[in-house]
């Protein structure tokens, strides 16, 4: 079965950096367009970055220039490098395949606060 396990979150000051990881199993990872999503308190989950199998990327405007999505197909792992973090980036972060009905993982909490 499909399993997605996110990690790497934490508490960071504004301007700081974090690197999130998503370990995937039960899928043909290398053929899949993957995305990072986030859900802030009281808000809907939103897609913030996507990466195709051919390494094309797309970012939500609010994170463009600060976040970088990448993947290691040999490790079935998706990454999100987050720089210059802002308080508005505080959310639970998830990964998933785009257009897939895979179950969501537990997510990883990112809190940006001084």
Short mmCIF file of N, CA, C and O in Angstrom, two decimals:
data_model
loop_
_atom_site.label_atom_id
_atom_site.label_comp_id
_atom_site.label_asym_id
_atom_site.label_seq_id
_atom_site.Cartn_x
_atom_site.Cartn_y
_atom_site.Cartn_z
N UNK A 1 0.84 -1.18 0.00
CA UNK A 1 0.00 0.00 0.00
C UNK A 1 0.88 1.24 0.00
O UNK A 1 2.04 1.21 0.38
N UNK A 2 0.28 2.36 -0.41
CA UNK A 2 1.01 3.61 -0.48
C UNK A 2 1.23 4.15 0.92
O UNK A 2 0.32 4.20 1.75
N UNK A 3 2.47 4.56 1.16
CA UNK A 3 2.79 5.20 2.44
C UNK A 3 3.69 6.40 2.18
O UNK A 3 4.68 6.29 1.45
N UNK A 4 3.32 7.53 2.76
CA UNK A 4 4.09 8.76 2.64
C UNK A 4 4.42 9.24 4.04
O UNK A 4 3.52 9.41 4.87
N UNK A 5 5.71 9.43 4.31
CA UNK A 5 6.14 9.81 5.65
C UNK A 5 6.98 11.07 5.57
O UNK A 5 8.08 11.06 5.00
N UNK A 6 6.43 12.14 6.11
CA UNK A 6 7.10 13.44 6.10
C UNK A 6 7.92 13.63 7.37
O UNK A 6 7.53 13.15 8.44
N UNK A 7 9.02 14.37 7.25
CA UNK A 7 9.86 14.66 8.41
C UNK A 7 10.65 15.94 8.14
O UNK A 7 10.68 16.44 7.01
N UNK A 8 11.28 16.45 9.19
CA UNK A 8 12.16 17.59 9.05
C UNK A 8 11.61 18.91 9.54
O UNK A 8 12.31 19.92 9.51
N UNK A 9 10.38 18.92 9.98
CA UNK A 9 9.80 20.16 10.47
C UNK A 9 10.37 20.55 11.84
O UNK A 9 11.16 19.83 12.43
N UNK A 10 9.92 21.72 12.30
CA UNK A 10 10.38 22.18 13.60
C UNK A 10 10.05 23.63 13.82
O UNK A 10 9.30 24.23 13.03
N UNK A 11 10.62 24.18 14.87
CA UNK A 11 10.45 25.59 15.20
C UNK A 11 11.67 26.36 14.71
O UNK A 11 12.81 25.97 15.01
N UNK A 12 11.43 27.40 13.96
CA UNK A 12 12.53 28.18 13.41
C UNK A 12 12.17 29.66 13.48
O UNK A 12 10.99 30.02 13.41
N UNK A 13 13.18 30.50 13.62
CA UNK A 13 12.96 31.94 13.65
C UNK A 13 12.74 32.47 12.24
O UNK A 13 13.21 31.86 11.26
N UNK A 14 12.06 33.58 12.12
CA UNK A 14 11.91 34.21 10.79
C UNK A 14 13.28 34.42 10.15
O UNK A 14 14.23 34.84 10.82
N UNK A 15 13.34 34.12 8.86
CA UNK A 15 14.60 34.18 8.13
C UNK A 15 15.40 32.90 8.15
O UNK A 15 16.39 32.78 7.42
N UNK A 16 14.98 31.97 8.94
CA UNK A 16 15.69 30.70 9.04
C UNK A 16 15.36 29.73 7.92
O UNK A 16 14.58 30.05 7.00
N UNK A 17 15.96 28.54 8.01
CA UNK A 17 15.80 27.54 6.96
C UNK A 17 15.45 26.18 7.57
O UNK A 17 15.83 25.88 8.71
N UNK A 18 14.77 25.38 6.78
CA UNK A 18 14.49 23.99 7.11
C UNK A 18 14.50 23.18 5.84
O UNK A 18 14.21 23.70 4.75
N UNK A 19 14.79 21.90 5.97
CA UNK A 19 14.70 20.98 4.84
C UNK A 19 13.77 19.84 5.22
O UNK A 19 14.06 19.09 6.15
N UNK A 20 12.69 19.74 4.49
CA UNK A 20 11.73 18.68 4.71
C UNK A 20 12.02 17.49 3.81
O UNK A 20 12.52 17.66 2.69
N UNK A 21 11.69 16.32 4.30
CA UNK A 21 11.83 15.10 3.51
C UNK A 21 10.50 14.35 3.50
O UNK A 21 9.72 14.42 4.45
N UNK A 22 10.28 13.60 2.43
CA UNK A 22 9.10 12.76 2.31
C UNK A 22 9.54 11.43 1.74
O UNK A 22 9.97 11.36 0.58
N UNK A 23 9.46 10.40 2.55
CA UNK A 23 9.81 9.06 2.11
C UNK A 23 8.56 8.36 1.60
O UNK A 23 7.56 8.26 2.32
N UNK A 24 8.63 7.88 0.37
CA UNK A 24 7.47 7.25 -0.26
C UNK A 24 7.71 5.76 -0.47
O UNK A 24 8.82 5.34 -0.80
N UNK A 25 6.66 4.98 -0.28
CA UNK A 25 6.74 3.56 -0.56
C UNK A 25 5.42 3.10 -1.14
O UNK A 25 4.38 3.76 -0.97
N UNK A 26 5.46 1.99 -1.87
CA UNK A 26 4.25 1.45 -2.45
C UNK A 26 3.84 2.11 -3.75
O UNK A 26 2.74 1.86 -4.25
N UNK A 27 4.72 2.95 -4.31
CA UNK A 27 4.41 3.63 -5.58
C UNK A 27 5.62 3.53 -6.50
O UNK A 27 6.72 3.23 -6.06
N UNK A 28 5.37 3.78 -7.78
CA UNK A 28 6.49 3.90 -8.73
C UNK A 28 6.90 5.36 -8.68
O UNK A 28 6.45 6.19 -9.50
N UNK A 29 7.74 5.68 -7.72
CA UNK A 29 8.06 7.06 -7.40
C UNK A 29 8.65 7.80 -8.60
O UNK A 29 8.28 8.94 -8.87
N UNK A 30 9.54 7.16 -9.31
CA UNK A 30 10.28 7.84 -10.38
C UNK A 30 9.39 8.29 -11.52
O UNK A 30 9.76 9.18 -12.28
N UNK A 31 8.20 7.72 -11.67
CA UNK A 31 7.29 8.07 -12.75
C UNK A 31 6.24 9.09 -12.33
O UNK A 31 5.38 9.46 -13.16
N UNK A 32 6.30 9.53 -11.09
CA UNK A 32 5.18 10.29 -10.51
C UNK A 32 5.51 11.75 -10.32
O UNK A 32 6.58 12.09 -9.81
N UNK A 33 4.59 12.62 -10.73
CA UNK A 33 4.68 14.03 -10.36
C UNK A 33 4.31 14.15 -8.89
O UNK A 33 3.21 13.75 -8.49
N UNK A 34 5.22 14.70 -8.11
CA UNK A 34 5.02 14.82 -6.66
C UNK A 34 4.87 16.28 -6.27
O UNK A 34 5.40 17.17 -6.93
N UNK A 35 4.20 16.48 -5.16
CA UNK A 35 4.01 17.85 -4.69
C UNK A 35 4.11 17.97 -3.19
O UNK A 35 3.93 16.98 -2.46
N UNK A 36 4.46 19.16 -2.77
CA UNK A 36 4.39 19.52 -1.35
C UNK A 36 3.15 20.40 -1.14
O UNK A 36 2.90 21.33 -1.93
N UNK A 37 2.45 20.10 -0.09
CA UNK A 37 1.25 20.82 0.29
C UNK A 37 1.44 21.32 1.72
O UNK A 37 2.27 20.80 2.47
N UNK A 38 0.62 22.31 2.08
CA UNK A 38 0.62 22.74 3.47
C UNK A 38 -0.79 23.16 3.88
O UNK A 38 -1.58 23.57 3.04
N UNK A 39 -1.01 23.02 5.17
CA UNK A 39 -2.30 23.43 5.72
C UNK A 39 -2.05 24.23 6.99
O UNK A 39 -1.54 23.70 7.98
N UNK A 40 -2.40 25.50 6.92
CA UNK A 40 -2.27 26.38 8.08
C UNK A 40 -3.54 26.27 8.92
O UNK A 40 -4.60 25.89 8.41
N UNK A 41 -3.46 26.64 10.18
CA UNK A 41 -4.64 26.56 11.06
C UNK A 41 -5.81 27.35 10.48
O UNK A 41 -5.66 28.51 10.09
N UNK A 42 -6.96 26.70 10.39
CA UNK A 42 -8.15 27.35 9.91
C UNK A 42 -8.22 27.55 8.41
O UNK A 42 -9.15 28.20 7.91
N UNK A 43 -7.26 27.00 7.68
CA UNK A 43 -7.23 27.18 6.22
C UNK A 43 -7.25 25.82 5.53
O UNK A 43 -6.97 24.80 6.13
N UNK A 44 -7.56 25.86 4.24
CA UNK A 44 -7.57 24.64 3.46
C UNK A 44 -6.15 24.25 3.07
O UNK A 44 -5.25 25.09 2.98
N UNK A 45 -5.96 22.98 2.84
CA UNK A 45 -4.67 22.50 2.36
C UNK A 45 -4.42 23.06 0.96
O UNK A 45 -5.34 23.09 0.12
N UNK A 46 -3.19 23.51 0.71
CA UNK A 46 -2.85 24.09 -0.58
C UNK A 46 -1.56 23.49 -1.12
O UNK A 46 -0.64 23.14 -0.36
N UNK A 47 -1.50 23.38 -2.43
CA UNK A 47 -0.31 22.91 -3.11
C UNK A 47 0.67 24.07 -3.23
O UNK A 47 0.30 25.14 -3.72
N UNK A 48 1.90 23.86 -2.79
CA UNK A 48 2.87 24.95 -2.86
C UNK A 48 4.02 24.68 -3.82
O UNK A 48 4.67 25.63 -4.26
N UNK A 49 4.29 23.45 -4.14
CA UNK A 49 5.40 23.14 -5.05
C UNK A 49 5.15 21.79 -5.68
O UNK A 49 4.64 20.88 -5.02
N UNK A 50 5.52 21.66 -6.94
CA UNK A 50 5.36 20.40 -7.66
C UNK A 50 6.58 20.13 -8.49
O UNK A 50 7.26 21.06 -8.96
N UNK A 51 6.86 18.84 -8.68
CA UNK A 51 8.04 18.43 -9.42
C UNK A 51 7.69 17.20 -10.24
O UNK A 51 7.27 16.17 -9.70
N UNK A 52 7.87 17.31 -11.56
CA UNK A 52 7.55 16.18 -12.43
C UNK A 52 8.71 15.20 -12.47
O UNK A 52 9.81 15.48 -12.00
N UNK A 53 8.45 14.05 -13.07
CA UNK A 53 9.49 13.06 -13.23
C UNK A 53 10.63 13.58 -14.09
O UNK A 53 11.79 13.17 -13.93
N UNK A 54 10.32 14.50 -15.00
CA UNK A 54 11.35 15.08 -15.86
C UNK A 54 11.98 16.33 -15.27
O UNK A 54 12.67 17.06 -15.97
N UNK A 55 11.68 16.57 -13.99
CA UNK A 55 12.33 17.65 -13.22
C UNK A 55 11.81 19.04 -13.55
O UNK A 55 12.47 20.04 -13.28
N UNK A 56 10.62 19.12 -14.12
CA UNK A 56 9.98 20.43 -14.26
C UNK A 56 9.35 20.81 -12.92
O UNK A 56 8.75 19.95 -12.25
N UNK A 57 9.49 22.07 -12.55
CA UNK A 57 8.98 22.52 -11.26
C UNK A 57 7.93 23.61 -11.42
O UNK A 57 7.89 24.31 -12.44
N UNK A 58 7.11 23.74 -10.40
CA UNK A 58 6.13 24.80 -10.36
C UNK A 58 5.93 25.17 -8.89
O UNK A 58 5.89 24.27 -8.03
N UNK A 59 5.83 26.47 -8.62
CA UNK A 59 5.72 26.94 -7.26
C UNK A 59 4.56 27.93 -7.10
O UNK A 59 4.28 28.71 -8.02
N UNK A 60 3.94 27.90 -5.94
CA UNK A 60 2.98 28.94 -5.60
C UNK A 60 3.75 30.24 -5.44
O UNK A 60 4.88 30.25 -4.94
N UNK A 61 3.13 31.34 -5.82
CA UNK A 61 3.83 32.63 -5.79
C UNK A 61 4.37 32.95 -4.40
O UNK A 61 5.44 33.55 -4.27
N UNK A 62 3.66 32.56 -3.38
CA UNK A 62 4.05 32.94 -2.02
C UNK A 62 5.37 32.30 -1.58
O UNK A 62 5.99 32.76 -0.62
N UNK A 63 5.80 31.23 -2.25
CA UNK A 63 7.04 30.56 -1.86
C UNK A 63 8.11 30.63 -2.94
O UNK A 63 9.26 30.22 -2.71
N UNK A 64 7.74 31.17 -4.08
CA UNK A 64 8.68 31.23 -5.21
C UNK A 64 9.92 32.03 -4.83
O UNK A 64 9.82 33.11 -4.24
N UNK A 65 11.09 31.48 -5.15
CA UNK A 65 12.35 32.15 -4.82
C UNK A 65 12.87 31.85 -3.43
O UNK A 65 14.02 32.17 -3.13
N UNK A 66 12.05 31.23 -2.60
CA UNK A 66 12.47 30.89 -1.24
C UNK A 66 12.51 29.37 -1.03
O UNK A 66 13.34 28.88 -0.26
N UNK A 67 11.63 28.65 -1.67
CA UNK A 67 11.54 27.19 -1.50
C UNK A 67 12.03 26.50 -2.76
O UNK A 67 11.83 26.99 -3.88
N UNK A 68 12.66 25.33 -2.57
CA UNK A 68 13.13 24.53 -3.70
C UNK A 68 12.72 23.08 -3.49
O UNK A 68 13.05 22.47 -2.46
N UNK A 69 11.99 22.54 -4.46
CA UNK A 69 11.57 21.14 -4.41
C UNK A 69 12.57 20.30 -5.19
O UNK A 69 13.06 20.72 -6.24
N UNK A 70 12.87 19.13 -4.68
CA UNK A 70 13.80 18.23 -5.37
C UNK A 70 13.43 16.79 -5.02
O UNK A 70 12.60 16.55 -4.14
N UNK A 71 14.05 15.87 -5.72
CA UNK A 71 13.73 14.46 -5.50
C UNK A 71 14.96 13.61 -5.70
O UNK A 71 15.85 13.96 -6.48
N UNK A 72 15.00 12.48 -5.00
CA UNK A 72 16.02 11.47 -5.21
C UNK A 72 15.28 10.17 -5.52
O UNK A 72 14.77 9.51 -4.61
N UNK A 73 15.19 9.85 -6.79
CA UNK A 73 14.40 8.69 -7.19
C UNK A 73 15.00 7.38 -6.68
O UNK A 73 14.29 6.41 -6.46
N UNK A 74 16.32 7.36 -6.50
CA UNK A 74 16.96 6.15 -5.99
C UNK A 74 16.54 5.86 -4.55
O UNK A 74 16.54 4.70 -4.12
N UNK A 75 16.19 6.92 -3.83
CA UNK A 75 15.78 6.77 -2.42
C UNK A 75 14.27 6.91 -2.24
O UNK A 75 13.78 6.89 -1.11
N UNK A 76 13.54 7.08 -3.35
CA UNK A 76 12.09 7.30 -3.25
C UNK A 76 11.76 8.42 -2.26
O UNK A 76 10.85 8.30 -1.43
N UNK A 77 12.51 9.50 -2.36
CA UNK A 77 12.36 10.59 -1.40
C UNK A 77 12.21 11.93 -2.10
O UNK A 77 12.92 12.22 -3.07
N UNK A 78 11.30 12.71 -1.58
CA UNK A 78 11.04 14.06 -2.06
C UNK A 78 11.52 15.03 -0.98
O UNK A 78 11.40 14.75 0.22
N UNK A 79 12.07 16.16 -1.42
CA UNK A 79 12.60 17.15 -0.48
C UNK A 79 11.97 18.52 -0.73
O UNK A 79 11.52 18.82 -1.84
N UNK A 80 12.02 19.34 0.31
CA UNK A 80 11.64 20.74 0.18
C UNK A 80 12.61 21.56 1.01
O UNK A 80 12.60 21.49 2.24
N UNK A 81 13.47 22.30 0.32
CA UNK A 81 14.38 23.22 1.00
C UNK A 81 13.66 24.54 1.16
O UNK A 81 13.23 25.13 0.16
N UNK A 82 13.54 24.99 2.39
CA UNK A 82 12.81 26.22 2.68
C UNK A 82 13.77 27.23 3.29
O UNK A 82 14.33 26.98 4.36
N UNK A 83 13.95 28.33 2.61
CA UNK A 83 14.83 29.40 3.08
C UNK A 83 14.03 30.65 3.34
O UNK A 83 12.92 30.83 2.83
N UNK A 84 14.62 31.57 4.11
CA UNK A 84 13.98 32.84 4.41
C UNK A 84 12.53 32.64 4.88
O UNK A 84 11.60 33.27 4.36
N UNK A 85 12.38 31.77 5.84
CA UNK A 85 11.04 31.44 6.31
C UNK A 85 10.36 32.62 6.98
O UNK A 85 11.02 33.45 7.63
N UNK A 86 9.05 32.69 6.81
CA UNK A 86 8.24 33.77 7.35
C UNK A 86 7.16 33.19 8.27
O UNK A 86 6.78 32.02 8.12
N UNK A 87 6.64 33.98 9.18
CA UNK A 87 5.57 33.47 10.05
C UNK A 87 4.39 32.90 9.28
O UNK A 87 3.76 31.93 9.73
N UNK A 88 4.08 33.46 8.10
CA UNK A 88 2.98 32.94 7.28
C UNK A 88 3.25 31.55 6.73
O UNK A 88 2.34 30.91 6.20
N UNK A 89 4.48 31.08 6.85
CA UNK A 89 4.80 29.71 6.40
C UNK A 89 4.44 28.67 7.45
O UNK A 89 4.55 27.47 7.20
N UNK A 90 4.03 29.12 8.62
CA UNK A 90 3.64 28.19 9.68
C UNK A 90 2.46 27.34 9.23
O UNK A 90 1.42 27.87 8.84
N UNK A 91 2.65 26.03 9.26
CA UNK A 91 1.63 25.10 8.78
C UNK A 91 2.11 23.67 8.99
O UNK A 91 3.27 23.45 9.34
N UNK A 92 1.23 22.74 8.76
CA UNK A 92 1.62 21.34 8.64
C UNK A 92 1.88 21.06 7.17
O UNK A 92 1.04 21.38 6.31
N UNK A 93 3.02 20.48 6.89
CA UNK A 93 3.43 20.23 5.52
C UNK A 93 3.30 18.75 5.18
O UNK A 93 3.68 17.88 5.97
N UNK A 94 2.75 18.51 3.99
CA UNK A 94 2.50 17.16 3.50
C UNK A 94 3.07 16.99 2.09
O UNK A 94 3.19 17.96 1.34
N UNK A 95 3.34 15.77 1.72
CA UNK A 95 3.66 15.47 0.33
C UNK A 95 2.60 14.51 -0.21
O UNK A 95 1.93 13.80 0.55
N UNK A 96 2.46 14.50 -1.51
CA UNK A 96 1.55 13.56 -2.16
C UNK A 96 1.77 13.63 -3.65
O UNK A 96 2.42 14.55 -4.17
N UNK A 97 1.25 12.65 -4.36
CA UNK A 97 1.29 12.69 -5.80
C UNK A 97 0.20 13.58 -6.33
O UNK A 97 -0.91 13.61 -5.77
N UNK A 98 0.47 14.31 -7.38
CA UNK A 98 -0.55 15.18 -7.97
C UNK A 98 -1.58 14.34 -8.72
O UNK A 98 -1.21 13.44 -9.49
N UNK A 99 -2.83 14.63 -8.48
CA UNK A 99 -3.90 13.93 -9.17
C UNK A 99 -4.10 12.50 -8.71
O UNK A 99 -4.76 11.72 -9.39
N UNK A 100 -3.52 12.17 -7.59
CA UNK A 100 -3.64 10.81 -7.05
C UNK A 100 -4.56 10.81 -5.84
O UNK A 100 -4.64 11.80 -5.13
N UNK A 101 -5.18 9.70 -5.60
CA UNK A 101 -6.02 9.58 -4.41
C UNK A 101 -5.32 8.75 -3.35
O UNK A 101 -5.91 7.86 -2.75
N UNK A 102 -4.06 9.06 -3.15
CA UNK A 102 -3.28 8.34 -2.14
C UNK A 102 -3.59 8.89 -0.75
O UNK A 102 -3.89 10.08 -0.59
N UNK A 103 -3.47 8.06 0.26
CA UNK A 103 -3.73 8.54 1.62
C UNK A 103 -2.66 9.54 2.04
O UNK A 103 -1.49 9.42 1.67
N UNK A 104 -3.08 10.51 2.82
CA UNK A 104 -2.15 11.51 3.32
C UNK A 104 -1.34 10.94 4.48
O UNK A 104 -1.84 10.15 5.28
N UNK A 105 -0.09 11.37 4.57
CA UNK A 105 0.73 11.03 5.73
C UNK A 105 0.34 11.89 6.91
O UNK A 105 -0.63 12.65 6.87
N UNK A 106 1.14 11.78 7.96
CA UNK A 106 0.85 12.54 9.17
C UNK A 106 1.28 13.99 9.06
O UNK A 106 0.86 14.83 9.85
N UNK A 107 2.11 14.28 8.07
CA UNK A 107 2.61 15.64 7.91
C UNK A 107 3.72 15.96 8.90
O UNK A 107 4.01 15.19 9.82
N UNK A 108 4.33 17.11 8.69
CA UNK A 108 5.37 17.58 9.61
C UNK A 108 5.10 19.06 9.90
O UNK A 108 4.87 19.85 8.99
N UNK A 109 5.12 19.40 11.16
CA UNK A 109 4.77 20.75 11.59
C UNK A 109 5.95 21.69 11.41
O UNK A 109 7.07 21.40 11.86
N UNK A 110 5.69 22.81 10.77
CA UNK A 110 6.67 23.89 10.65
C UNK A 110 6.09 25.11 11.34
O UNK A 110 4.99 25.56 11.02
N UNK A 111 6.84 25.62 12.30
CA UNK A 111 6.43 26.81 13.03
C UNK A 111 7.51 27.86 12.91
O UNK A 111 8.67 27.61 13.25
N UNK A 112 7.13 29.02 12.38
CA UNK A 112 8.07 30.12 12.20
C UNK A 112 7.68 31.22 13.16
O UNK A 112 6.63 31.86 13.00
N UNK A 113 8.52 31.43 14.14
CA UNK A 113 8.18 32.38 15.18
C UNK A 113 9.45 32.84 15.90
O UNK A 113 10.40 32.07 16.03
N UNK A 114 9.43 34.07 16.33
CA UNK A 114 10.55 34.59 17.11
C UNK A 114 10.27 34.44 18.60
O UNK A 114 11.10 34.82 19.43
#
